[in-house]
Amino acid sequence: MKKIRFLLFLAALVFIGCKNEDAAYQDPRGVDYAGAQSCVQCHSDVAHSSMVTAHFKATAEATADNVLGSFSHPKNVFDYGNGSKMQMEKRGDSLFQVWYKDGRKVSEHSFDIVFGGRNAQTSVYWHDFNTFELPLSYYRSSDSWGTSPGFSQTTPDFSRKMLKDCYACHSSNVRNVASDLTSEENNAFTGDVEDVIRKDKIIYGIDCERCHGPAKKHVDHHLEFPGEKVALHMTSFKSLSRQQKLDACSICHAGADGMKIKSRFDFKPGDNLTDYYRPIPNAEIDVHGNQHGMLTQSQCFAKSPNMDCTTCHDPHANAAKDPAHYARICSSCHAAPKHSRQTLASASVKEMEQNCVSCHMPKQASRAISFHKAYNSPLYDYRLSTHKIAVYPDKSTK
């Protein structure tokens, strides 16, 4: 009898634990979306792991905890020359870029949304239902403020609008679609035609449903039937072809210089990249933003029937910084690599065994991003590891 009561007690706990606390939540993307908070109920470990990744923090509110870079003198000052300077200032909970000319304030704009942070961070401010890029960004490589990509080192400019297409790879939604329809109904019968961004429509960062697709039916079913072990009403990544898996990553990691067909926000796992975006054929691929293009130029990729992004990367975790992590993956195919006599003389066998990427995926300068730290400073490179796995004569190749 006691055993039966105990089992009934456990069943009650399961029922209470599976109660849908988010039933009243309405996602701005449509009624078939549940919101990332719903995923935590059953996928706690992977959900919490994802919430600290660069994906999840691709955009965020510009709180004091989220904004990188110094706000203390003298590291908070950028000199434009001719008596003009920009100063990063903190006032209570608010952060500003303030332009001074000959000691007098010309204008100021607040940090409202941050983009990125793993290698660099750019910020924008709100104005008239749109966001505009702040002229200075933070760069980890120099631990300093520098000109935002494409900005002048002698003249501050607060007029560059951050387009919705920029948010398409840095957020999970900024579109103004009908939230009382499904995403399919929105795609077919409505359009986001307003050139505005509404604060109540923004979903910061890359959340679970941005990669896995709408989850409302999945969540509702499994909360009602918690004993069901087969995941229903969701596309399983294991069931996707290699190309479909690549496309799921490439919707954001195949560059932005091609032809836009449909909004990237509409992409769902299993869709074809070419229905949304088509890269320019034979275009020169930059190390920033087009990891897919780089990877597909690699012999490792061309000769492997199964290699995709997840061969080396866990999408629910940040990219590993330890070269030995990738060396173990490399050695699964290259158990006995052959090195030239010159290479063998330049490094120990142990070093080569634990650090394949420094030679075969060296850091290269982006042609799209470079920056100045002051009006009279040199132009600094923004360097990232190339995803074109190859033999490089000089691992510092630009």
Tab-separated table of C-alpha atoms in Angstrom:
chain	number	residue	atom	x	y	z
A	1	MET	CA	0.000	0.000	0.000
A	2	LYS	CA	2.813	2.390	0.918
A	3	LYS	CA	4.478	1.619	-2.398
A	4	ILE	CA	1.290	2.492	-4.303
A	5	ARG	CA	0.949	5.785	-2.400
A	6	PHE	CA	4.576	6.621	-3.172
A	7	LEU	CA	4.026	5.953	-6.880
A	8	LEU	CA	0.912	8.134	-6.869
A	9	PHE	CA	2.924	10.883	-5.153
A	10	LEU	CA	5.606	10.683	-7.862
A	11	ALA	CA	2.949	10.809	-10.562
A	12	ALA	CA	1.527	13.949	-8.971
A	13	LEU	CA	4.955	15.559	-8.986
A	14	VAL	CA	5.377	14.752	-12.666
A	15	PHE	CA	1.978	16.263	-13.410
A	16	ILE	CA	2.788	19.423	-11.464
A	17	GLY	CA	6.264	19.645	-13.041
A	18	CYS	CA	4.807	19.394	-16.528
A	19	LYS	CA	2.160	22.049	-16.003
A	20	ASN	CA	2.493	24.618	-18.799
A	21	GLU	CA	3.301	27.836	-16.979
A	22	ASP	CA	3.718	29.629	-20.328
A	23	ALA	CA	0.281	28.830	-21.738
A	24	ALA	CA	-0.634	32.544	-21.881
A	25	TYR	CA	2.599	33.564	-23.613
A	26	GLN	CA	2.166	34.897	-27.162
A	27	ASP	CA	5.302	34.847	-29.262
A	28	PRO	CA	5.628	37.755	-31.740
A	29	ARG	CA	6.549	35.296	-34.517
A	30	GLY	CA	3.155	33.569	-34.505
A	31	VAL	CA	0.945	31.188	-32.550
A	32	ASP	CA	2.992	28.129	-33.554
A	33	TYR	CA	5.985	29.408	-31.533
A	34	ALA	CA	6.285	28.611	-27.827
A	35	GLY	CA	9.223	30.793	-26.776
A	36	ALA	CA	12.634	29.591	-25.614
A	37	GLN	CA	11.556	29.588	-21.973
A	38	SER	CA	9.278	26.617	-22.756
A	39	CYS	CA	12.259	24.497	-23.788
A	40	VAL	CA	13.810	24.764	-20.321
A	41	GLN	CA	11.004	22.683	-18.814
A	42	CYS	CA	12.185	19.456	-20.467
A	43	HIS	CA	15.623	20.326	-21.876
A	44	SER	CA	17.124	22.105	-18.895
A	45	ASP	CA	20.794	21.162	-19.408
A	46	VAL	CA	21.060	21.983	-23.089
A	47	ALA	CA	18.850	25.063	-22.737
A	48	HIS	CA	20.968	26.566	-19.955
A	49	SER	CA	24.153	25.649	-21.834
A	50	SER	CA	22.865	27.458	-24.909
A	51	MET	CA	21.978	30.583	-22.954
A	52	VAL	CA	25.648	31.447	-22.335
A	53	THR	CA	26.775	30.996	-25.955
A	54	ALA	CA	27.742	33.587	-28.549
A	55	HIS	CA	24.688	32.450	-30.536
A	56	PHE	CA	22.286	33.287	-27.732
A	57	LYS	CA	24.114	36.579	-27.070
A	58	ALA	CA	24.352	37.623	-30.717
A	59	THR	CA	22.217	40.602	-29.673
A	60	ALA	CA	21.241	41.737	-26.209
A	61	GLU	CA	20.008	44.753	-24.344
A	62	ALA	CA	22.909	47.093	-23.638
A	63	THR	CA	23.004	46.779	-19.871
A	64	ALA	CA	26.141	47.505	-17.873
A	65	ASP	CA	26.718	43.743	-17.641
A	66	ASN	CA	26.440	43.239	-21.398
A	67	VAL	CA	28.473	46.168	-22.749
A	68	LEU	CA	32.185	45.464	-23.121
A	69	GLY	CA	34.986	48.024	-23.053
A	70	SER	CA	36.279	50.502	-20.505
A	71	PHE	CA	34.319	53.503	-19.255
A	72	SER	CA	37.244	54.730	-17.154
A	73	HIS	CA	39.759	57.394	-18.170
A	74	PRO	CA	41.905	57.267	-20.284
A	75	LYS	CA	40.755	54.021	-21.967
A	76	ASN	CA	37.261	55.420	-22.525
A	77	VAL	CA	38.413	58.197	-24.898
A	78	PHE	CA	38.799	58.087	-28.693
A	79	ASP	CA	40.708	61.002	-30.253
A	80	TYR	CA	39.407	62.161	-33.662
A	81	GLY	CA	41.973	64.968	-33.945
A	82	ASN	CA	41.412	68.746	-34.305
A	83	GLY	CA	40.005	68.977	-30.788
A	84	SER	CA	37.338	66.339	-31.440
A	85	LYS	CA	36.952	63.274	-29.246
A	86	MET	CA	34.430	60.633	-28.232
A	87	GLN	CA	34.068	59.628	-24.621
A	88	MET	CA	32.339	56.550	-23.184
A	89	GLU	CA	30.337	57.670	-20.164
A	90	LYS	CA	28.335	55.809	-17.551
A	91	ARG	CA	25.517	57.599	-15.722
A	92	GLY	CA	23.700	55.394	-13.287
A	93	ASP	CA	22.473	52.402	-15.297
A	94	SER	CA	22.820	54.196	-18.647
A	95	LEU	CA	25.835	54.169	-20.981
A	96	PHE	CA	26.627	56.751	-23.670
A	97	GLN	CA	28.995	57.658	-26.474
A	98	VAL	CA	29.448	61.417	-26.125
A	99	TRP	CA	31.057	63.596	-28.802
A	100	TYR	CA	33.026	66.626	-27.618
A	101	LYS	CA	34.531	69.361	-29.803
A	102	ASP	CA	37.048	71.702	-28.161
A	103	GLY	CA	35.770	70.595	-24.782
A	104	ARG	CA	32.089	71.271	-25.519
A	105	LYS	CA	29.503	68.556	-25.965
A	106	VAL	CA	28.200	68.291	-29.520
A	107	SER	CA	25.912	65.260	-29.207
A	108	GLU	CA	25.427	62.029	-27.312
A	109	HIS	CA	23.681	58.727	-27.922
A	110	SER	CA	23.008	55.840	-25.595
A	111	PHE	CA	24.062	52.215	-25.850
A	112	ASP	CA	20.721	50.447	-26.371
A	113	ILE	CA	21.468	47.110	-28.096
A	114	VAL	CA	24.769	45.253	-28.395
A	115	PHE	CA	25.772	43.004	-31.291
A	116	GLY	CA	28.271	40.236	-30.568
A	117	GLY	CA	30.995	40.126	-27.966
A	118	ARG	CA	33.116	37.018	-28.512
A	119	ASN	CA	35.665	38.828	-30.723
A	120	ALA	CA	34.242	42.331	-30.938
A	121	GLN	CA	31.095	44.215	-30.047
A	122	THR	CA	29.158	46.892	-31.938
A	123	SER	CA	26.259	48.801	-30.408
A	124	VAL	CA	23.233	50.725	-31.649
A	125	TYR	CA	20.868	53.354	-30.263
A	126	TRP	CA	17.109	53.784	-30.725
A	127	HIS	CA	15.670	56.671	-32.755
A	128	ASP	CA	12.247	56.978	-34.420
A	129	PHE	CA	11.430	53.253	-34.308
A	130	ASN	CA	14.781	52.286	-35.791
A	131	THR	CA	18.286	51.618	-34.550
A	132	PHE	CA	21.462	53.403	-35.616
A	133	GLU	CA	25.028	52.224	-35.250
A	134	LEU	CA	27.328	53.912	-32.772
A	135	PRO	CA	30.592	55.043	-34.404
A	136	LEU	CA	32.871	53.187	-31.985
A	137	SER	CA	33.038	49.457	-31.272
A	138	TYR	CA	35.004	47.384	-28.780
A	139	TYR	CA	37.687	44.955	-30.037
A	140	ARG	CA	38.973	42.157	-27.813
A	141	SER	CA	42.189	41.743	-29.809
A	142	SER	CA	43.376	45.191	-28.699
A	143	ASP	CA	41.186	45.502	-25.577
A	144	SER	CA	40.209	48.949	-26.775
A	145	TRP	CA	37.605	51.061	-28.487
A	146	GLY	CA	38.036	51.517	-32.219
A	147	THR	CA	36.122	52.703	-35.237
A	148	SER	CA	33.093	50.600	-36.076
A	149	PRO	CA	33.492	48.795	-39.424
A	150	GLY	CA	33.520	51.321	-42.260
A	151	PHE	CA	33.459	54.394	-39.983
A	152	SER	CA	35.813	57.373	-40.219
A	153	GLN	CA	38.663	57.849	-37.735
A	154	THR	CA	38.427	61.663	-38.056
A	155	THR	CA	34.683	62.426	-38.130
A	156	PRO	CA	32.008	60.949	-35.834
A	157	ASP	CA	28.867	59.740	-37.606
A	158	PHE	CA	25.654	58.706	-35.848
A	159	SER	CA	23.487	58.426	-38.975
A	160	ARG	CA	24.044	54.834	-40.164
A	161	LYS	CA	20.855	52.827	-39.787
A	162	MET	CA	21.149	49.202	-38.712
A	163	LEU	CA	19.047	47.383	-41.302
A	164	LYS	CA	16.653	44.563	-40.494
A	165	ASP	CA	18.834	42.224	-42.558
A	166	CYS	CA	21.576	42.695	-39.951
A	167	TYR	CA	19.201	41.435	-37.264
A	168	ALA	CA	18.326	38.417	-39.420
A	169	CYS	CA	21.549	36.699	-38.317
A	170	HIS	CA	21.880	38.326	-34.900
A	171	SER	CA	18.376	37.947	-33.479
A	172	SER	CA	15.405	35.611	-33.549
A	173	ASN	CA	12.885	38.251	-34.576
A	174	VAL	CA	12.465	41.943	-35.381
A	175	ARG	CA	9.682	41.566	-37.927
A	176	ASN	CA	6.220	43.014	-37.469
A	177	VAL	CA	4.080	40.051	-38.482
A	178	ALA	CA	0.673	39.023	-37.171
A	179	SER	CA	1.273	37.214	-33.881
A	180	ASP	CA	-2.241	35.699	-33.945
A	181	LEU	CA	-1.448	33.663	-37.084
A	182	THR	CA	0.899	30.732	-37.608
A	183	SER	CA	4.263	31.381	-39.253
A	184	GLU	CA	3.029	29.624	-42.409
A	185	GLU	CA	-0.011	31.894	-42.580
A	186	ASN	CA	2.231	34.901	-42.036
A	187	ASN	CA	4.512	33.774	-44.842
A	188	ALA	CA	1.631	33.309	-47.248
A	189	PHE	CA	-0.719	36.162	-46.460
A	190	THR	CA	1.104	38.911	-44.619
A	191	GLY	CA	4.323	40.821	-45.025
A	192	ASP	CA	6.617	42.941	-42.922
A	193	VAL	CA	6.514	46.096	-45.015
A	194	GLU	CA	7.057	48.764	-42.362
A	195	ASP	CA	10.540	50.226	-42.109
A	196	VAL	CA	10.349	50.234	-38.335
A	197	ILE	CA	11.500	48.003	-35.490
A	198	ARG	CA	9.198	47.692	-32.514
A	199	LYS	CA	10.690	46.958	-29.129
A	200	ASP	CA	7.924	44.518	-28.232
A	201	LYS	CA	8.669	42.430	-31.331
A	202	ILE	CA	12.387	41.903	-30.718
A	203	ILE	CA	13.625	38.502	-29.613
A	204	TYR	CA	17.297	38.996	-28.790
A	205	GLY	CA	19.953	36.505	-29.810
A	206	ILE	CA	19.562	33.158	-31.558
A	207	ASP	CA	17.056	31.196	-29.490
A	208	CYS	CA	16.041	27.528	-29.640
A	209	GLU	CA	13.235	27.994	-32.151
A	210	ARG	CA	15.387	30.034	-34.516
A	211	CYS	CA	17.323	26.845	-35.273
A	212	HIS	CA	14.772	24.132	-34.430
A	213	GLY	CA	11.647	25.789	-35.807
A	214	PRO	CA	8.251	26.498	-34.198
A	215	ALA	CA	7.756	24.348	-31.099
A	216	LYS	CA	4.265	25.120	-29.776
A	217	LYS	CA	2.686	21.808	-30.889
A	218	HIS	CA	5.769	19.921	-29.665
A	219	VAL	CA	5.667	21.587	-26.245
A	220	ASP	CA	1.908	21.208	-25.788
A	221	HIS	CA	1.974	17.530	-26.740
A	222	HIS	CA	4.855	16.540	-24.464
A	223	LEU	CA	3.535	18.517	-21.513
A	224	GLU	CA	0.229	16.687	-21.886
A	225	PHE	CA	1.961	13.330	-22.380
A	226	PRO	CA	5.215	13.548	-20.364
A	227	GLY	CA	5.820	9.815	-20.713
A	228	GLU	CA	6.138	10.070	-24.501
A	229	LYS	CA	9.809	9.438	-25.323
A	230	VAL	CA	9.684	10.021	-29.090
A	231	ALA	CA	9.986	13.715	-29.950
A	232	LEU	CA	6.913	14.653	-31.973
A	233	HIS	CA	6.005	17.760	-33.965
A	234	MET	CA	9.649	18.806	-34.374
A	235	THR	CA	12.153	18.226	-37.156
A	236	SER	CA	14.917	15.926	-35.958
A	237	PHE	CA	18.356	17.080	-37.062
A	238	LYS	CA	19.400	13.432	-37.155
A	239	SER	CA	16.903	12.900	-39.948
A	240	LEU	CA	18.316	15.696	-42.114
A	241	SER	CA	20.649	15.114	-45.018
A	242	ARG	CA	24.179	16.477	-44.892
A	243	GLN	CA	23.195	19.381	-47.162
A	244	GLN	CA	20.168	20.219	-45.039
A	245	LYS	CA	22.342	20.316	-41.929
A	246	LEU	CA	24.796	22.601	-43.700
A	247	ASP	CA	21.966	24.832	-44.893
A	248	ALA	CA	20.623	25.162	-41.326
A	249	CYS	CA	23.937	26.754	-40.307
A	250	SER	CA	24.605	28.500	-43.613
A	251	ILE	CA	21.438	30.564	-43.445
A	252	CYS	CA	23.598	32.827	-41.247
A	253	HIS	CA	27.125	31.541	-41.886
A	254	ALA	CA	27.273	31.819	-45.692
A	255	GLY	CA	27.861	35.552	-45.947
A	256	ALA	CA	25.561	38.420	-46.845
A	257	ASP	CA	26.782	39.464	-50.289
A	258	GLY	CA	24.484	37.271	-52.373
A	259	MET	CA	20.909	37.496	-53.606
A	260	LYS	CA	18.162	37.606	-50.983
A	261	ILE	CA	15.105	35.559	-52.032
A	262	LYS	CA	13.080	35.422	-48.802
A	263	SER	CA	13.539	36.568	-45.243
A	264	ARG	CA	16.043	34.459	-43.324
A	265	PHE	CA	13.650	34.638	-40.377
A	266	ASP	CA	11.330	32.282	-42.275
A	267	PHE	CA	13.964	29.526	-42.584
A	268	LYS	CA	13.199	26.266	-40.778
A	269	PRO	CA	15.316	23.088	-40.460
A	270	GLY	CA	14.926	20.972	-43.571
A	271	ASP	CA	14.501	23.999	-45.856
A	272	ASN	CA	16.904	24.677	-48.710
A	273	LEU	CA	19.267	27.613	-48.385
A	274	THR	CA	18.873	28.504	-52.075
A	275	ASP	CA	15.158	29.200	-51.513
A	276	TYR	CA	16.167	32.042	-49.186
A	277	TYR	CA	19.625	33.210	-50.175
A	278	ARG	CA	21.999	32.590	-53.059
A	279	PRO	CA	25.696	33.437	-52.676
A	280	ILE	CA	27.448	35.129	-55.578
A	281	PRO	CA	29.175	32.430	-57.699
A	282	ASN	CA	32.980	32.509	-57.590
A	283	ALA	CA	32.959	35.494	-55.231
A	284	GLU	CA	36.040	36.171	-53.105
A	285	ILE	CA	35.136	34.776	-49.694
A	286	ASP	CA	35.976	36.736	-46.579
A	287	VAL	CA	37.107	35.038	-43.388
A	288	HIS	CA	34.378	36.946	-41.519
A	289	GLY	CA	30.792	35.773	-41.902
A	290	ASN	CA	31.188	33.056	-44.539
A	291	GLN	CA	32.468	30.015	-42.714
A	292	HIS	CA	30.416	27.772	-45.009
A	293	GLY	CA	32.106	29.148	-48.113
A	294	MET	CA	35.531	28.622	-46.582
A	295	LEU	CA	34.759	25.091	-45.407
A	296	THR	CA	33.467	23.938	-48.785
A	297	GLN	CA	36.798	24.921	-50.368
A	298	SER	CA	38.598	22.476	-48.077
A	299	GLN	CA	39.827	19.080	-49.269
A	300	CYS	CA	38.767	17.674	-45.900
A	301	PHE	CA	35.192	18.625	-46.728
A	302	ALA	CA	35.314	17.629	-50.400
A	303	LYS	CA	36.650	14.137	-49.636
A	304	SER	CA	34.332	13.425	-46.718
A	305	PRO	CA	30.769	12.223	-47.312
A	306	ASN	CA	29.645	13.183	-43.806
A	307	MET	CA	31.575	16.257	-42.670
A	308	ASP	CA	29.372	19.190	-41.663
A	309	CYS	CA	29.535	22.050	-39.155
A	310	THR	CA	28.659	19.841	-36.189
A	311	THR	CA	31.624	17.570	-36.900
A	312	CYS	CA	33.729	20.168	-35.087
A	313	HIS	CA	31.190	22.395	-33.336
A	314	ASP	CA	28.493	21.785	-30.755
A	315	PRO	CA	25.780	24.332	-31.649
A	316	HIS	CA	24.632	24.353	-28.010
A	317	ALA	CA	28.046	25.473	-26.713
A	318	ASN	CA	30.639	28.089	-27.545
A	319	ALA	CA	33.377	27.121	-29.960
A	320	ALA	CA	36.209	25.539	-27.993
A	321	LYS	CA	39.312	27.683	-27.543
A	322	ASP	CA	41.662	24.796	-26.811
A	323	PRO	CA	43.445	23.741	-30.049
A	324	ALA	CA	43.766	20.211	-28.658
A	325	HIS	CA	39.957	19.870	-28.869
A	326	TYR	CA	40.084	20.247	-32.646
A	327	ALA	CA	43.279	18.201	-32.943
A	328	ARG	CA	41.421	15.193	-31.537
A	329	ILE	CA	38.781	15.636	-34.241
A	330	CYS	CA	41.440	16.002	-36.945
A	331	SER	CA	43.202	12.847	-35.772
A	332	SER	CA	40.037	10.802	-36.235
A	333	CYS	CA	40.760	11.010	-39.979
A	334	HIS	CA	44.443	11.964	-39.975
A	335	ALA	CA	45.889	9.446	-37.546
A	336	ALA	CA	49.376	9.585	-39.088
A	337	PRO	CA	49.750	12.931	-40.870
A	338	LYS	CA	52.787	13.447	-43.069
A	339	HIS	CA	54.718	16.653	-42.482
A	340	SER	CA	57.570	18.086	-44.484
A	341	ARG	CA	61.111	18.054	-43.147
A	342	GLN	CA	60.931	21.836	-42.775
A	343	THR	CA	57.750	21.612	-40.699
A	344	LEU	CA	59.177	18.856	-38.503
A	345	ALA	CA	62.175	21.085	-37.781
A	346	SER	CA	59.973	24.024	-36.766
A	347	ALA	CA	57.884	22.347	-34.059
A	348	SER	CA	57.877	19.313	-31.821
A	349	VAL	CA	55.767	16.295	-32.697
A	350	LYS	CA	53.688	16.807	-29.535
A	351	GLU	CA	53.019	20.433	-30.445
A	352	MET	CA	51.841	19.445	-33.916
A	353	GLU	CA	49.678	16.651	-32.545
A	354	GLN	CA	47.852	19.065	-30.244
A	355	ASN	CA	47.616	22.145	-32.454
A	356	CYS	CA	46.559	21.368	-36.011
A	357	VAL	CA	44.478	24.523	-36.411
A	358	SER	CA	47.254	27.098	-36.000
A	359	CYS	CA	48.903	25.801	-39.182
A	360	HIS	CA	45.960	24.444	-41.164
A	361	MET	CA	43.323	27.009	-40.129
A	362	PRO	CA	45.496	30.083	-39.454
A	363	LYS	CA	44.095	33.419	-38.411
A	364	GLN	CA	43.643	35.735	-41.366
A	365	ALA	CA	42.743	39.391	-41.724
A	366	SER	CA	39.186	40.176	-42.731
A	367	ARG	CA	38.783	42.350	-45.802
A	368	ALA	CA	35.402	43.487	-44.492
A	369	ILE	CA	36.482	44.671	-41.046
A	370	SER	CA	39.441	46.746	-39.880
A	371	PHE	CA	39.643	49.565	-37.364
A	372	HIS	CA	41.561	52.569	-36.014
A	373	LYS	CA	42.180	53.201	-32.309
A	374	ALA	CA	42.608	56.971	-32.901
A	375	TYR	CA	42.751	59.395	-35.819
A	376	ASN	CA	46.524	58.967	-36.121
A	377	SER	CA	46.708	55.238	-35.385
A	378	PRO	CA	47.549	52.585	-37.966
A	379	LEU	CA	44.770	50.505	-39.481
A	380	TYR	CA	44.404	47.386	-37.334
A	381	ASP	CA	43.406	44.016	-38.758
A	382	TYR	CA	40.422	42.067	-37.514
A	383	ARG	CA	41.698	38.498	-37.607
A	384	LEU	CA	39.763	35.239	-37.437
A	385	SER	CA	40.645	31.607	-37.986
A	386	THR	CA	39.891	30.605	-41.547
A	387	HIS	CA	37.542	27.680	-42.122
A	388	LYS	CA	39.378	26.740	-45.301
A	389	ILE	CA	41.359	23.784	-43.985
A	390	ALA	CA	44.521	23.573	-46.077
A	391	VAL	CA	48.318	23.471	-46.149
A	392	TYR	CA	49.579	27.037	-45.822
A	393	PRO	CA	53.199	27.924	-46.663
A	394	ASP	CA	53.063	30.588	-43.969
A	395	LYS	CA	50.547	30.221	-41.152
A	396	SER	CA	50.367	34.021	-40.848
A	397	THR	CA	49.066	34.228	-44.415
A	398	LYS	CA	46.814	37.209	-44.981
